[in-house]
Amino acid sequence: MKHLIDIKHLTNDEILEITELAKFYEEQTLKGTLERKNTGSVALLFFENSTRTRFSFEMASKKLGFDVFNFDAQKSSILKGEGFYDTLNNLNAIGCDIAVIRHSREDFLQELSEKHYDYNLSLVNAGVGKASHPTQALLDFYTLQKHLKTVEGKKVVIVGDIIHSRVAKSNIELLNRFGAHVVCCSPSYFEDWTLTDAKYEPNLKTALKDADAVMGLRIQKERIETRIPYAQYIEDYQITNDNLPQSAILMHPGPVNRDVEIEGSILDSPRGKIIIEQARNGVFVRMAILNLLYKGVER
Ligand code: ASP
């Protein structure tokens, strides 16, 4: 593995290697035997807002012993006209081994990964536009495996703003590969007709029937120009104590809008705890990814 740009570039074996290594890191963390032994450097370059993903990558890097550099997109030389590829090539020459990047443009990471760097640089997609968020899908997969043992044959229902969600896209791709039965549930204005790998069910009650896992999604206000009928959305699509099946675990990539996509009181109850656990699991999964990328190429 040289870069992590998209789920489609990973084989199933590589995905399982990531989750196995994440499990090892989780166990080591619990036992207090984790060693910070890497000597490389990770740069975090976020051009879109992020709290948990950025912090999670920083935590993962530090737990492994990497030096971490946070790049302030507002103050960088990008504004002075330096192309981003040149910036990366310079950061790499200075000693940065891995660049973790979030950007609004969907082909940004792919384009950068096709360039030549003077030294070996690994790129990690930390979320691009509404297209993909592979590390979120990997941590969701890890969380699902922990709770359901396997995703094969399991019904995973993704509820909400599917069309603007990069989390939904990467999850659908990954879960399908491992034999899950993925159902998307949303009003028609959030439906994505291009997604052929998931069944679409507009009625929440029907969609949630016999679900093994339910993933809520945030309404991506920053990507929507039209007016959202919030009151109607909440009435028809909010995940509540009443409609969430007892059989199902509840997940959400965060940040959650309390009392919009999920009834707020669920979040404070035991059924809301897996959402917090996802954030914790994200650190172990990102540790595995950073380590595999760092060890994967000669530097
Ligand atoms: N944190 C996730 C993302 O970056 C989900 C969200 O923002 O709603 O896509």
PDB file of C-alpha atoms and ligand atoms in Angstrom:
ATOM      1  CA  MET A   1       0.000   0.000   0.000  1.00  0.00           C
ATOM      2  CA  LYS A   2       1.523   3.307  -1.053  1.00  0.00           C
ATOM      3  CA  HIS A   3      -1.515   5.617  -0.772  1.00  0.00           C
ATOM      4  CA  LEU A   4      -5.001   5.298   0.626  1.00  0.00           C
ATOM      5  CA  ILE A   5      -7.212   7.181  -1.813  1.00  0.00           C
ATOM      6  CA  ASP A   6     -10.316   5.048  -2.193  1.00  0.00           C
ATOM      7  CA  ILE A   7     -11.830   1.792  -0.962  1.00  0.00           C
ATOM      8  CA  LYS A   8     -11.800   0.503  -4.535  1.00  0.00           C
ATOM      9  CA  HIS A   9      -7.991   0.493  -4.513  1.00  0.00           C
ATOM     10  CA  LEU A  10      -7.851  -1.902  -1.550  1.00  0.00           C
ATOM     11  CA  THR A  11      -8.159  -5.668  -1.868  1.00  0.00           C
ATOM     12  CA  ASN A  12     -10.347  -7.505   0.643  1.00  0.00           C
ATOM     13  CA  ASP A  13      -7.168  -8.973   2.135  1.00  0.00           C
ATOM     14  CA  GLU A  14      -5.710  -5.485   2.636  1.00  0.00           C
ATOM     15  CA  ILE A  15      -8.928  -4.366   4.330  1.00  0.00           C
ATOM     16  CA  LEU A  16      -8.765  -7.361   6.673  1.00  0.00           C
ATOM     17  CA  GLU A  17      -5.087  -6.671   7.333  1.00  0.00           C
ATOM     18  CA  ILE A  18      -6.035  -3.144   8.417  1.00  0.00           C
ATOM     19  CA  THR A  19      -8.745  -4.372  10.797  1.00  0.00           C
ATOM     20  CA  GLU A  20      -6.478  -7.119  12.210  1.00  0.00           C
ATOM     21  CA  LEU A  21      -3.736  -4.592  12.914  1.00  0.00           C
ATOM     22  CA  ALA A  22      -6.274  -2.174  14.401  1.00  0.00           C
ATOM     23  CA  LYS A  23      -7.371  -4.957  16.750  1.00  0.00           C
ATOM     24  CA  PHE A  24      -3.765  -5.507  17.776  1.00  0.00           C
ATOM     25  CA  TYR A  25      -3.383  -1.770  18.521  1.00  0.00           C
ATOM     26  CA  GLU A  26      -6.591  -1.739  20.503  1.00  0.00           C
ATOM     27  CA  GLU A  27      -5.382  -4.665  22.612  1.00  0.00           C
ATOM     28  CA  GLN A  28      -1.955  -3.111  23.113  1.00  0.00           C
ATOM     29  CA  THR A  29      -3.564   0.163  24.170  1.00  0.00           C
ATOM     30  CA  LEU A  30      -5.752  -1.663  26.692  1.00  0.00           C
ATOM     31  CA  LYS A  31      -2.763  -3.547  28.103  1.00  0.00           C
ATOM     32  CA  GLY A  32      -0.627  -0.383  28.138  1.00  0.00           C
ATOM     33  CA  THR A  33       2.086  -2.072  26.089  1.00  0.00           C
ATOM     34  CA  LEU A  34       1.943   0.054  22.967  1.00  0.00           C
ATOM     35  CA  GLU A  35       5.361   1.199  21.764  1.00  0.00           C
ATOM     36  CA  ARG A  36       5.893   4.555  20.049  1.00  0.00           C
ATOM     37  CA  LYS A  37       8.566   3.409  17.716  1.00  0.00           C
ATOM     38  CA  ASN A  38       8.107   5.167  14.357  1.00  0.00           C
ATOM     39  CA  THR A  39      10.526   7.850  13.312  1.00  0.00           C
ATOM     40  CA  GLY A  40       8.583   9.280  10.381  1.00  0.00           C
ATOM     41  CA  SER A  41       6.530  12.448  10.038  1.00  0.00           C
ATOM     42  CA  VAL A  42       2.876  12.982   9.213  1.00  0.00           C
ATOM     43  CA  ALA A  43       1.433  16.258   7.861  1.00  0.00           C
ATOM     44  CA  LEU A  44      -2.255  17.002   8.349  1.00  0.00           C
ATOM     45  CA  LEU A  45      -3.597  19.198   5.555  1.00  0.00           C
ATOM     46  CA  PHE A  46      -7.287  19.927   5.992  1.00  0.00           C
ATOM     47  CA  PHE A  47      -8.980  22.319   3.552  1.00  0.00           C
ATOM     48  CA  GLU A  48     -12.443  21.589   4.971  1.00  0.00           C
ATOM     49  CA  ASN A  49     -13.621  21.693   8.571  1.00  0.00           C
ATOM     50  CA  SER A  50     -12.879  18.715  10.739  1.00  0.00           C
ATOM     51  CA  THR A  51     -12.702  18.027  14.422  1.00  0.00           C
ATOM     52  CA  ARG A  52     -12.810  14.305  15.000  1.00  0.00           C
ATOM     53  CA  THR A  53     -11.049  13.070  11.859  1.00  0.00           C
ATOM     54  CA  ARG A  54      -8.193  15.518  12.240  1.00  0.00           C
ATOM     55  CA  PHE A  55      -7.812  14.861  15.942  1.00  0.00           C
ATOM     56  CA  SER A  56      -8.091  11.129  15.359  1.00  0.00           C
ATOM     57  CA  PHE A  57      -5.253  11.153  12.800  1.00  0.00           C
ATOM     58  CA  GLU A  58      -3.156  13.285  15.129  1.00  0.00           C
ATOM     59  CA  MET A  59      -3.769  10.917  18.029  1.00  0.00           C
ATOM     60  CA  ALA A  60      -3.069   7.860  15.852  1.00  0.00           C
ATOM     61  CA  SER A  61       0.188   9.386  14.584  1.00  0.00           C
ATOM     62  CA  LYS A  62       1.388  10.319  18.063  1.00  0.00           C
ATOM     63  CA  LYS A  63       0.530   6.936  19.543  1.00  0.00           C
ATOM     64  CA  LEU A  64       2.807   5.378  16.922  1.00  0.00           C
ATOM     65  CA  GLY A  65       5.623   7.841  17.557  1.00  0.00           C
ATOM     66  CA  PHE A  66       5.289   9.896  14.366  1.00  0.00           C
ATOM     67  CA  ASP A  67       6.007  13.627  14.450  1.00  0.00           C
ATOM     68  CA  VAL A  68       2.889  15.529  13.430  1.00  0.00           C
ATOM     69  CA  PHE A  69       2.695  18.796  11.528  1.00  0.00           C
ATOM     70  CA  ASN A  70      -0.550  20.670  11.223  1.00  0.00           C
ATOM     71  CA  PHE A  71      -0.775  22.760   8.114  1.00  0.00           C
ATOM     72  CA  ASP A  72      -2.913  25.863   8.290  1.00  0.00           C
ATOM     73  CA  ALA A  73      -4.511  26.083   4.853  1.00  0.00           C
ATOM     74  CA  GLN A  74      -5.344  29.756   5.405  1.00  0.00           C
ATOM     75  CA  LYS A  75      -1.773  30.812   6.129  1.00  0.00           C
ATOM     76  CA  SER A  76       0.036  28.495   3.752  1.00  0.00           C
ATOM     77  CA  SER A  77       1.959  29.438   0.661  1.00  0.00           C
ATOM     78  CA  ILE A  78      -1.001  28.110  -1.383  1.00  0.00           C
ATOM     79  CA  LEU A  79      -2.342  31.629  -1.023  1.00  0.00           C
ATOM     80  CA  LYS A  80       0.934  32.976  -2.360  1.00  0.00           C
ATOM     81  CA  GLY A  81       0.362  31.058  -5.565  1.00  0.00           C
ATOM     82  CA  GLU A  82       2.418  27.921  -4.959  1.00  0.00           C
ATOM     83  CA  GLY A  83       0.714  24.912  -6.487  1.00  0.00           C
ATOM     84  CA  PHE A  84      -0.303  22.315  -3.962  1.00  0.00           C
ATOM     85  CA  TYR A  85       1.702  19.613  -5.707  1.00  0.00           C
ATOM     86  CA  ASP A  86       4.832  21.770  -5.305  1.00  0.00           C
ATOM     87  CA  THR A  87       3.997  22.330  -1.650  1.00  0.00           C
ATOM     88  CA  LEU A  88       3.720  18.591  -1.096  1.00  0.00           C
ATOM     89  CA  ASN A  89       6.938  17.888  -2.948  1.00  0.00           C
ATOM     90  CA  ASN A  90       8.703  20.427  -0.737  1.00  0.00           C
ATOM     91  CA  LEU A  91       7.167  19.060   2.441  1.00  0.00           C
ATOM     92  CA  ASN A  92       8.328  15.630   1.338  1.00  0.00           C
ATOM     93  CA  ALA A  93      11.863  16.875   0.684  1.00  0.00           C
ATOM     94  CA  ILE A  94      11.886  18.464   4.137  1.00  0.00           C
ATOM     95  CA  GLY A  95      10.992  15.083   5.653  1.00  0.00           C
ATOM     96  CA  CYS A  96       7.245  14.522   5.594  1.00  0.00           C
ATOM     97  CA  ASP A  97       6.477  10.847   4.876  1.00  0.00           C
ATOM     98  CA  ILE A  98       2.685  10.803   4.947  1.00  0.00           C
ATOM     99  CA  ALA A  99       0.235  13.593   4.005  1.00  0.00           C
ATOM    100  CA  VAL A 100      -3.310  13.256   5.313  1.00  0.00           C
ATOM    101  CA  ILE A 101      -5.538  15.477   3.177  1.00  0.00           C
ATOM    102  CA  ARG A 102      -9.166  16.616   3.260  1.00  0.00           C
ATOM    103  CA  HIS A 103     -10.479  18.685   0.371  1.00  0.00           C
ATOM    104  CA  SER A 104     -13.775  19.662  -1.200  1.00  0.00           C
ATOM    105  CA  ARG A 105     -12.694  18.665  -4.725  1.00  0.00           C
ATOM    106  CA  GLU A 106     -13.486  15.046  -5.483  1.00  0.00           C
ATOM    107  CA  ASP A 107     -10.557  14.247  -7.794  1.00  0.00           C
ATOM    108  CA  PHE A 108      -7.998  16.206  -5.740  1.00  0.00           C
ATOM    109  CA  LEU A 109      -6.344  13.215  -4.064  1.00  0.00           C
ATOM    110  CA  GLN A 110      -6.458  11.031  -7.154  1.00  0.00           C
ATOM    111  CA  GLU A 111      -4.673  13.716  -9.187  1.00  0.00           C
ATOM    112  CA  LEU A 112      -2.022  14.219  -6.520  1.00  0.00           C
ATOM    113  CA  SER A 113      -1.429  10.480  -6.255  1.00  0.00           C
ATOM    114  CA  GLU A 114      -0.583  10.319  -9.967  1.00  0.00           C
ATOM    115  CA  LYS A 115       2.292  12.817  -9.609  1.00  0.00           C
ATOM    116  CA  HIS A 116       5.917  11.992  -9.050  1.00  0.00           C
ATOM    117  CA  TYR A 117       7.449  13.018  -5.728  1.00  0.00           C
ATOM    118  CA  ASP A 118      11.195  13.399  -5.356  1.00  0.00           C
ATOM    119  CA  TYR A 119      11.140  11.224  -2.240  1.00  0.00           C
ATOM    120  CA  ASN A 120       8.472   8.676  -1.340  1.00  0.00           C
ATOM    121  CA  LEU A 121       5.327  10.301  -0.075  1.00  0.00           C
ATOM    122  CA  SER A 122       2.150   8.478   0.947  1.00  0.00           C
ATOM    123  CA  LEU A 123      -1.189  10.234   0.630  1.00  0.00           C
ATOM    124  CA  VAL A 124      -4.244   9.501   2.756  1.00  0.00           C
ATOM    125  CA  ASN A 125      -7.755  10.604   1.869  1.00  0.00           C
ATOM    126  CA  ALA A 126      -9.358  12.134   4.968  1.00  0.00           C
ATOM    127  CA  GLY A 127     -12.587  12.905   3.078  1.00  0.00           C
ATOM    128  CA  VAL A 128     -13.079  14.450  -0.350  1.00  0.00           C
ATOM    129  CA  GLY A 129     -16.235  16.360  -1.283  1.00  0.00           C
ATOM    130  CA  LYS A 130     -19.270  14.153  -1.281  1.00  0.00           C
ATOM    131  CA  ALA A 131     -17.365  11.344  -2.992  1.00  0.00           C
ATOM    132  CA  SER A 132     -15.368   9.301  -0.497  1.00  0.00           C
ATOM    133  CA  HIS A 133     -14.143   8.958   3.066  1.00  0.00           C
ATOM    134  CA  PRO A 134     -12.341   5.613   3.135  1.00  0.00           C
ATOM    135  CA  THR A 135     -10.930   5.767   6.679  1.00  0.00           C
ATOM    136  CA  GLN A 136     -14.436   6.391   8.052  1.00  0.00           C
ATOM    137  CA  ALA A 137     -15.740   3.348   6.153  1.00  0.00           C
ATOM    138  CA  LEU A 138     -12.860   1.248   7.496  1.00  0.00           C
ATOM    139  CA  LEU A 139     -13.532   2.278  11.088  1.00  0.00           C
ATOM    140  CA  ASP A 140     -17.239   1.634  10.583  1.00  0.00           C
ATOM    141  CA  PHE A 141     -16.401  -1.821   9.226  1.00  0.00           C
ATOM    142  CA  TYR A 142     -14.171  -2.474  12.239  1.00  0.00           C
ATOM    143  CA  THR A 143     -16.985  -1.392  14.576  1.00  0.00           C
ATOM    144  CA  LEU A 144     -19.546  -3.543  12.763  1.00  0.00           C
ATOM    145  CA  GLN A 145     -17.275  -6.575  12.897  1.00  0.00           C
ATOM    146  CA  LYS A 146     -16.762  -6.082  16.631  1.00  0.00           C
ATOM    147  CA  HIS A 147     -20.473  -6.012  17.319  1.00  0.00           C
ATOM    148  CA  LEU A 148     -21.891  -8.320  14.656  1.00  0.00           C
ATOM    149  CA  LYS A 149     -18.840 -10.647  14.261  1.00  0.00           C
ATOM    150  CA  THR A 150     -19.270 -10.487  10.477  1.00  0.00           C
ATOM    151  CA  VAL A 151     -21.144  -8.213   8.088  1.00  0.00           C
ATOM    152  CA  GLU A 152     -21.887 -11.030   5.653  1.00  0.00           C
ATOM    153  CA  GLY A 153     -25.643 -11.403   5.252  1.00  0.00           C
ATOM    154  CA  LYS A 154     -26.285  -8.600   7.767  1.00  0.00           C
ATOM    155  CA  LYS A 155     -28.779  -5.839   7.021  1.00  0.00           C
ATOM    156  CA  VAL A 156     -27.194  -2.399   7.342  1.00  0.00           C
ATOM    157  CA  VAL A 157     -29.580   0.524   6.896  1.00  0.00           C
ATOM    158  CA  ILE A 158     -28.129   3.952   6.070  1.00  0.00           C
ATOM    159  CA  VAL A 159     -30.614   6.723   6.839  1.00  0.00           C
ATOM    160  CA  GLY A 160     -30.560  10.356   5.754  1.00  0.00           C
ATOM    161  CA  ASP A 161     -28.681  12.627   3.400  1.00  0.00           C
ATOM    162  CA  ILE A 162     -27.242   9.910   1.171  1.00  0.00           C
ATOM    163  CA  ILE A 163     -26.572  12.053  -1.895  1.00  0.00           C
ATOM    164  CA  HIS A 164     -24.246  14.503  -0.137  1.00  0.00           C
ATOM    165  CA  SER A 165     -22.561  11.929   2.086  1.00  0.00           C
ATOM    166  CA  ARG A 166     -19.049  10.702   1.328  1.00  0.00           C
ATOM    167  CA  VAL A 167     -19.408   8.383   4.335  1.00  0.00           C
ATOM    168  CA  ALA A 168     -22.388   6.625   2.741  1.00  0.00           C
ATOM    169  CA  LYS A 169     -20.575   6.170  -0.586  1.00  0.00           C
ATOM    170  CA  SER A 170     -17.444   4.600   0.931  1.00  0.00           C
ATOM    171  CA  ASN A 171     -19.481   2.439   3.308  1.00  0.00           C
ATOM    172  CA  ILE A 172     -21.728   1.094   0.561  1.00  0.00           C
ATOM    173  CA  GLU A 173     -18.711   0.125  -1.494  1.00  0.00           C
ATOM    174  CA  LEU A 174     -16.912  -1.604   1.361  1.00  0.00           C
ATOM    175  CA  LEU A 175     -19.931  -3.334   2.916  1.00  0.00           C
ATOM    176  CA  ASN A 176     -21.039  -4.738  -0.416  1.00  0.00           C
ATOM    177  CA  ARG A 177     -17.632  -6.264  -0.948  1.00  0.00           C
ATOM    178  CA  PHE A 178     -18.046  -8.178   2.322  1.00  0.00           C
ATOM    179  CA  GLY A 179     -21.552  -9.427   1.576  1.00  0.00           C
ATOM    180  CA  ALA A 180     -23.696  -7.067   3.674  1.00  0.00           C
ATOM    181  CA  HIS A 181     -27.225  -6.271   2.567  1.00  0.00           C
ATOM    182  CA  VAL A 182     -27.166  -2.459   2.424  1.00  0.00           C
ATOM    183  CA  VAL A 183     -30.420  -0.489   2.371  1.00  0.00           C
ATOM    184  CA  CYS A 184     -30.514   3.289   1.883  1.00  0.00           C
ATOM    185  CA  CYS A 185     -33.452   5.160   3.323  1.00  0.00           C
ATOM    186  CA  SER A 186     -34.076   8.830   2.576  1.00  0.00           C
ATOM    187  CA  PRO A 187     -36.611  11.249   1.179  1.00  0.00           C
ATOM    188  CA  SER A 188     -36.368  11.514  -2.619  1.00  0.00           C
ATOM    189  CA  TYR A 189     -34.426  14.804  -2.389  1.00  0.00           C
ATOM    190  CA  PHE A 190     -31.573  12.950  -0.633  1.00  0.00           C
ATOM    191  CA  GLU A 191     -31.676   9.845  -2.795  1.00  0.00           C
ATOM    192  CA  ASP A 192     -28.682   9.109  -5.018  1.00  0.00           C
ATOM    193  CA  TRP A 193     -29.871   7.368  -8.192  1.00  0.00           C
ATOM    194  CA  THR A 194     -26.332   6.544  -9.228  1.00  0.00           C
ATOM    195  CA  LEU A 195     -25.830   4.127  -6.335  1.00  0.00           C
ATOM    196  CA  THR A 196     -26.643   0.740  -7.756  1.00  0.00           C
ATOM    197  CA  ASP A 197     -24.995  -1.326  -5.007  1.00  0.00           C
ATOM    198  CA  ALA A 198     -27.622  -0.555  -2.378  1.00  0.00           C
ATOM    199  CA  LYS A 199     -31.349  -1.093  -2.233  1.00  0.00           C
ATOM    200  CA  TYR A 200     -33.388   2.079  -1.794  1.00  0.00           C
ATOM    201  CA  GLU A 201     -36.378   2.089   0.549  1.00  0.00           C
ATOM    202  CA  PRO A 202     -38.100   5.451   1.131  1.00  0.00           C
ATOM    203  CA  ASN A 203     -40.220   4.314   4.083  1.00  0.00           C
ATOM    204  CA  LEU A 204     -38.261   4.384   7.361  1.00  0.00           C
ATOM    205  CA  LYS A 205     -40.367   1.777   9.159  1.00  0.00           C
ATOM    206  CA  THR A 206     -40.038  -0.686   6.269  1.00  0.00           C
ATOM    207  CA  ALA A 207     -36.315   0.015   5.906  1.00  0.00           C
ATOM    208  CA  LEU A 208     -35.589  -0.528   9.609  1.00  0.00           C
ATOM    209  CA  LYS A 209     -37.425  -3.851   9.830  1.00  0.00           C
ATOM    210  CA  ASP A 210     -35.000  -6.619  10.945  1.00  0.00           C
ATOM    211  CA  ALA A 211     -32.002  -4.292  10.670  1.00  0.00           C
ATOM    212  CA  ASP A 212     -28.745  -5.467  12.264  1.00  0.00           C
ATOM    213  CA  ALA A 213     -27.197  -2.009  12.119  1.00  0.00           C
ATOM    214  CA  VAL A 214     -28.561   1.466  11.475  1.00  0.00           C
ATOM    215  CA  MET A 215     -26.294   4.326  10.395  1.00  0.00           C
ATOM    216  CA  GLY A 216     -27.634   7.848  10.725  1.00  0.00           C
ATOM    217  CA  LEU A 217     -26.178  10.598   8.548  1.00  0.00           C
ATOM    218  CA  ARG A 218     -25.941  14.321   9.151  1.00  0.00           C
ATOM    219  CA  ILE A 219     -27.750  16.632   6.757  1.00  0.00           C
ATOM    220  CA  GLN A 220     -24.764  18.189   4.934  1.00  0.00           C
ATOM    221  CA  LYS A 221     -25.983  21.797   5.061  1.00  0.00           C
ATOM    222  CA  GLU A 222     -22.709  23.115   3.663  1.00  0.00           C
ATOM    223  CA  ARG A 223     -23.332  21.210   0.404  1.00  0.00           C
ATOM    224  CA  ILE A 224     -27.016  22.099   0.006  1.00  0.00           C
ATOM    225  CA  GLU A 225     -28.338  25.248  -1.605  1.00  0.00           C
ATOM    226  CA  THR A 226     -32.071  24.566  -1.488  1.00  0.00           C
ATOM    227  CA  ARG A 227     -34.326  24.804   1.576  1.00  0.00           C
ATOM    228  CA  ILE A 228     -34.688  21.572   3.552  1.00  0.00           C
ATOM    229  CA  PRO A 229     -38.165  20.900   5.040  1.00  0.00           C
ATOM    230  CA  TYR A 230     -36.684  20.068   8.457  1.00  0.00           C
ATOM    231  CA  ALA A 231     -39.951  19.541  10.355  1.00  0.00           C
ATOM    232  CA  GLN A 232     -41.192  17.031   7.784  1.00  0.00           C
ATOM    233  CA  TYR A 233     -37.790  15.368   7.603  1.00  0.00           C
ATOM    234  CA  ILE A 234     -37.750  14.882  11.359  1.00  0.00           C
ATOM    235  CA  GLU A 235     -41.250  13.490  11.344  1.00  0.00           C
ATOM    236  CA  ASP A 236     -40.538  10.988   8.573  1.00  0.00           C
ATOM    237  CA  TYR A 237     -36.863  10.120   8.993  1.00  0.00           C
ATOM    238  CA  GLN A 238     -35.670  10.742  12.522  1.00  0.00           C
ATOM    239  CA  ILE A 239     -34.289   7.618  14.228  1.00  0.00           C
ATOM    240  CA  THR A 240     -36.085   7.423  17.565  1.00  0.00           C
ATOM    241  CA  ASN A 241     -36.339   5.226  20.651  1.00  0.00           C
ATOM    242  CA  ASP A 242     -39.588   3.932  19.196  1.00  0.00           C
ATOM    243  CA  ASN A 243     -38.568   3.093  15.667  1.00  0.00           C
ATOM    244  CA  LEU A 244     -35.004   1.820  16.233  1.00  0.00           C
ATOM    245  CA  PRO A 245     -35.343  -1.989  16.238  1.00  0.00           C
ATOM    246  CA  GLN A 246     -34.105  -3.779  19.373  1.00  0.00           C
ATOM    247  CA  SER A 247     -32.079  -6.057  17.068  1.00  0.00           C
ATOM    248  CA  ALA A 248     -30.004  -3.191  15.696  1.00  0.00           C
ATOM    249  CA  ILE A 249     -26.886  -1.335  16.757  1.00  0.00           C
ATOM    250  CA  LEU A 250     -26.933   2.421  16.126  1.00  0.00           C
ATOM    251  CA  MET A 251     -24.048   4.185  14.397  1.00  0.00           C
ATOM    252  CA  HIS A 252     -23.304   7.682  13.083  1.00  0.00           C
ATOM    253  CA  PRO A 253     -20.044   9.154  11.718  1.00  0.00           C
ATOM    254  CA  GLY A 254     -20.554  12.381  13.666  1.00  0.00           C
ATOM    255  CA  PRO A 255     -21.064  15.184  14.210  1.00  0.00           C
ATOM    256  CA  VAL A 256     -24.642  14.320  15.187  1.00  0.00           C
ATOM    257  CA  ASN A 257     -27.319  16.997  15.070  1.00  0.00           C
ATOM    258  CA  ARG A 258     -29.241  16.051  18.170  1.00  0.00           C
ATOM    259  CA  ASP A 259     -32.978  15.786  17.607  1.00  0.00           C
ATOM    260  CA  VAL A 260     -32.603  16.070  13.842  1.00  0.00           C
ATOM    261  CA  GLU A 261     -31.337  12.774  12.432  1.00  0.00           C
ATOM    262  CA  ILE A 262     -31.416  11.006  15.827  1.00  0.00           C
ATOM    263  CA  GLU A 263     -33.657  11.618  18.852  1.00  0.00           C
ATOM    264  CA  GLY A 264     -31.318  13.261  21.362  1.00  0.00           C
ATOM    265  CA  SER A 265     -32.170  11.031  24.323  1.00  0.00           C
ATOM    266  CA  ILE A 266     -30.913   7.898  22.487  1.00  0.00           C
ATOM    267  CA  LEU A 267     -27.455   9.446  22.404  1.00  0.00           C
ATOM    268  CA  ASP A 268     -27.340   9.601  26.197  1.00  0.00           C
ATOM    269  CA  SER A 269     -28.656   6.064  26.620  1.00  0.00           C
ATOM    270  CA  PRO A 270     -26.687   2.798  26.309  1.00  0.00           C
ATOM    271  CA  ARG A 271     -27.900   2.469  22.715  1.00  0.00           C
ATOM    272  CA  GLY A 272     -26.060   5.667  21.781  1.00  0.00           C
ATOM    273  CA  LYS A 273     -22.697   4.480  23.082  1.00  0.00           C
ATOM    274  CA  ILE A 274     -21.506   2.814  19.886  1.00  0.00           C
ATOM    275  CA  ILE A 275     -21.383   6.233  18.209  1.00  0.00           C
ATOM    276  CA  ILE A 276     -18.741   7.282  20.720  1.00  0.00           C
ATOM    277  CA  GLU A 277     -17.008   3.934  20.353  1.00  0.00           C
ATOM    278  CA  GLN A 278     -16.725   4.589  16.598  1.00  0.00           C
ATOM    279  CA  ALA A 279     -14.567   7.634  17.367  1.00  0.00           C
ATOM    280  CA  ARG A 280     -12.351   5.501  19.614  1.00  0.00           C
ATOM    281  CA  ASN A 281     -12.082   2.713  17.034  1.00  0.00           C
ATOM    282  CA  GLY A 282     -11.118   5.311  14.445  1.00  0.00           C
ATOM    283  CA  VAL A 283      -7.826   5.906  16.222  1.00  0.00           C
ATOM    284  CA  PHE A 284      -6.833   2.205  16.083  1.00  0.00           C
ATOM    285  CA  VAL A 285      -7.873   1.879  12.457  1.00  0.00           C
ATOM    286  CA  ARG A 286      -5.945   5.019  11.477  1.00  0.00           C
ATOM    287  CA  MET A 287      -2.908   3.738  13.389  1.00  0.00           C
ATOM    288  CA  ALA A 288      -3.057   0.573  11.298  1.00  0.00           C
ATOM    289  CA  ILE A 289      -3.360   2.555   8.060  1.00  0.00           C
ATOM    290  CA  LEU A 290      -0.479   4.913   8.901  1.00  0.00           C
ATOM    291  CA  ASN A 291       1.758   2.058   9.924  1.00  0.00           C
ATOM    292  CA  LEU A 292       1.033  -0.016   6.808  1.00  0.00           C
ATOM    293  CA  LEU A 293       1.674   2.986   4.564  1.00  0.00           C
ATOM    294  CA  TYR A 294       4.867   3.924   6.373  1.00  0.00           C
ATOM    295  CA  LYS A 295       6.248   0.388   6.230  1.00  0.00           C
ATOM    296  CA  GLY A 296       4.907  -0.231   2.722  1.00  0.00           C
ATOM    297  CA  VAL A 297       7.469   1.818   0.790  1.00  0.00           C
ATOM    298  CA  GLU A 298      11.185   2.481   0.885  1.00  0.00           C
ATOM    299  CA  ARG A 299      11.861   6.036   2.075  1.00  0.00           C
TER     300      ARG A 299
HETATM  301  N1  ASP B   1     -17.519  13.617   9.589  1.00  0.00           N
HETATM  302  C1  ASP B   1     -18.101  13.061   8.402  1.00  0.00           C
HETATM  303  C2  ASP B   1     -17.479  13.645   7.137  1.00  0.00           C
HETATM  304  O1  ASP B   1     -16.487  14.306   7.212  1.00  0.00           O
HETATM  305  C3  ASP B   1     -19.586  13.144   8.395  1.00  0.00           C
HETATM  306  C4  ASP B   1     -20.163  14.518   8.441  1.00  0.00           C
HETATM  307  O2  ASP B   1     -19.460  15.524   8.391  1.00  0.00           O
HETATM  308  O3  ASP B   1     -21.392  14.582   8.498  1.00  0.00           O
HETATM  309  O4  ASP B   1     -17.995  13.419   6.058  1.00  0.00           O
END
